[in-house]
Amino acid sequence: MAIVVGTGDILAYASLLERPGSPTVLIIDADAERRRFLQGLLLSWQYQVITAYDGYSGLRRIMNDRPEILVVDADLQGWSPSTVIDGALRLGSRAMVVTLGKKTLSKASRVSRHRLVGREVLDHLRLVITGALEEMGHR
């Protein structure tokens, strides 16, 4: 069965794909258009997807929803991506992290950098997320 989805249908589509046991991906990105695009893309790959628009709301989502993968905009405004990743670790998150953008996370702690699985363009995002989940023991 194929489902064609327009931008306005993403929330309805999300409810079709929410399955217990599907890995959860948290997208933390201030750019609403990119956030919606990534959400639709990840939903089409049958991940559960939650979003946050800044570091603070991202940490709240990490604390409440315990996602397995974090996709963080490297150009995040307000709190730096390094602060968010270190904060996730302090909250007990075991999530692997993919950053979008060219900035490096040199200020992140060594332990947090260990969870960084790559800075990826969208062409490789699915492969990186799948590899990270396998490394964490999800099949």
Short mmCIF file of C-alpha atoms in Angstrom, two decimals:
data_model
loop_
_atom_site.label_atom_id
_atom_site.label_comp_id
_atom_site.label_asym_id
_atom_site.label_seq_id
_atom_site.Cartn_x
_atom_site.Cartn_y
_atom_site.Cartn_z
CA MET A 1 0.00 0.00 0.00
CA ALA A 2 1.44 3.37 -1.00
CA ILE A 3 0.55 6.60 0.74
CA VAL A 4 1.29 9.94 -0.89
CA VAL A 5 1.66 12.68 1.67
CA GLY A 6 1.63 16.44 1.29
CA THR A 7 3.26 18.74 3.83
CA GLY A 8 -0.06 19.39 5.58
CA ASP A 9 -0.73 15.67 6.04
CA ILE A 10 2.36 14.83 8.09
CA LEU A 11 0.56 14.61 11.44
CA ALA A 12 -2.11 12.31 10.03
CA TYR A 13 0.59 10.19 8.41
CA ALA A 14 2.49 10.04 11.71
CA SER A 15 -0.43 8.40 13.45
CA LEU A 16 -0.48 5.66 10.79
CA LEU A 17 3.16 4.81 11.37
CA GLU A 18 3.39 4.93 15.15
CA ARG A 19 4.15 1.39 16.14
CA PRO A 20 5.26 0.12 19.51
CA GLY A 21 8.88 -0.90 19.21
CA SER A 22 9.73 1.46 16.34
CA PRO A 23 12.84 3.46 17.23
CA THR A 24 12.17 7.07 18.18
CA VAL A 25 14.15 9.88 16.56
CA LEU A 26 14.22 13.39 18.05
CA ILE A 27 14.89 16.21 15.60
CA ILE A 28 16.20 19.38 17.28
CA ASP A 29 16.23 22.17 14.71
CA ALA A 30 15.15 25.82 14.84
CA ASP A 31 14.28 25.87 11.12
CA ALA A 32 10.59 24.89 11.04
CA GLU A 33 10.59 24.04 7.33
CA ARG A 34 13.61 21.73 7.62
CA ARG A 35 12.16 20.19 10.79
CA ARG A 36 8.91 19.35 8.94
CA PHE A 37 10.84 17.98 5.96
CA LEU A 38 13.02 15.74 8.16
CA GLN A 39 9.96 14.62 10.13
CA GLY A 40 8.21 13.55 6.94
CA LEU A 41 11.32 11.80 5.66
CA LEU A 42 11.89 9.85 8.88
CA LEU A 43 8.20 8.95 9.14
CA SER A 44 8.37 7.53 5.62
CA TRP A 45 11.21 5.31 6.88
CA GLN A 46 8.83 4.15 9.62
CA TYR A 47 10.58 5.72 12.62
CA GLN A 48 8.59 7.38 15.37
CA VAL A 49 9.54 11.06 15.23
CA ILE A 50 9.37 13.84 17.78
CA THR A 51 10.65 17.36 17.30
CA ALA A 52 12.00 20.31 19.25
CA TYR A 53 12.78 23.82 18.07
CA ASP A 54 15.64 24.67 20.49
CA GLY A 55 18.04 23.11 22.99
CA TYR A 56 15.82 23.61 26.02
CA SER A 57 12.75 22.01 24.45
CA GLY A 58 15.03 19.29 23.06
CA LEU A 59 16.28 18.38 26.54
CA ARG A 60 12.71 18.28 27.83
CA ARG A 61 11.79 15.87 25.02
CA ILE A 62 14.86 13.74 25.79
CA MET A 63 13.87 13.59 29.45
CA ASN A 64 10.21 12.74 28.74
CA ASP A 65 10.39 10.57 25.60
CA ARG A 66 13.83 8.87 25.74
CA PRO A 67 14.55 8.80 21.99
CA GLU A 68 17.15 6.38 20.62
CA ILE A 69 18.52 8.81 18.02
CA LEU A 70 19.04 12.58 18.18
CA VAL A 71 19.30 14.60 14.97
CA VAL A 72 20.69 17.97 16.01
CA ASP A 73 21.21 21.05 13.85
CA ALA A 74 24.89 21.98 14.20
CA ASP A 75 23.91 25.65 13.78
CA LEU A 76 21.41 25.49 16.65
CA GLN A 77 20.63 28.92 18.09
CA GLY A 78 20.57 29.58 21.83
CA TRP A 79 22.11 26.57 23.48
CA SER A 80 24.91 25.09 21.42
CA PRO A 81 24.60 21.53 20.10
CA SER A 82 27.48 20.61 22.43
CA THR A 83 25.48 21.79 25.44
CA VAL A 84 22.43 19.82 24.31
CA ILE A 85 24.42 16.62 23.75
CA ASP A 86 26.22 16.92 27.10
CA GLY A 87 22.86 17.68 28.77
CA ALA A 88 21.32 14.57 27.22
CA LEU A 89 24.14 12.49 28.63
CA ARG A 90 23.64 14.01 32.09
CA LEU A 91 19.95 13.09 31.85
CA GLY A 92 20.97 9.47 31.33
CA SER A 93 20.23 9.35 27.61
CA ARG A 94 21.96 6.60 25.66
CA ALA A 95 20.89 8.11 22.33
CA MET A 96 23.29 8.25 19.43
CA VAL A 97 23.64 11.67 17.78
CA VAL A 98 23.69 12.82 14.16
CA THR A 99 24.45 16.48 13.55
CA LEU A 100 23.30 18.34 10.47
CA GLY A 101 25.66 21.05 9.29
CA LYS A 102 29.35 21.69 9.00
CA LYS A 103 30.23 22.96 12.47
CA THR A 104 32.27 20.61 14.61
CA LEU A 105 31.32 19.81 18.17
CA SER A 106 34.76 20.47 19.62
CA LYS A 107 33.29 21.81 22.88
CA ALA A 108 31.34 18.63 23.62
CA SER A 109 32.79 16.39 26.29
CA ARG A 110 34.81 13.39 25.17
CA VAL A 111 32.07 11.03 26.38
CA SER A 112 29.44 12.96 24.40
CA ARG A 113 31.62 12.98 21.27
CA HIS A 114 31.72 9.18 21.56
CA ARG A 115 27.95 9.13 20.93
CA LEU A 116 28.33 11.24 17.79
CA VAL A 117 27.81 8.96 14.80
CA GLY A 118 28.36 11.52 12.11
CA ARG A 119 27.70 14.84 10.51
CA GLU A 120 25.65 13.85 7.57
CA VAL A 121 23.91 15.24 4.58
CA LEU A 122 20.45 13.90 3.91
CA ASP A 123 21.66 11.41 1.29
CA HIS A 124 23.30 9.31 4.00
CA LEU A 125 21.00 10.00 6.94
CA ARG A 126 19.03 6.75 6.74
CA LEU A 127 22.21 4.65 6.55
CA VAL A 128 23.76 6.46 9.52
CA ILE A 129 20.63 6.09 11.67
CA THR A 130 20.28 2.41 10.79
CA GLY A 131 23.94 1.80 11.65
CA ALA A 132 23.61 3.64 14.96
CA LEU A 133 20.55 1.61 15.93
CA GLU A 134 22.34 -1.64 15.09
CA GLU A 135 25.27 -0.53 17.23
CA MET A 136 22.82 0.06 20.10
CA GLY A 137 21.38 -3.44 19.68
CA HIS A 138 18.15 -2.60 17.80
CA ARG A 139 17.35 -4.74 14.79
#
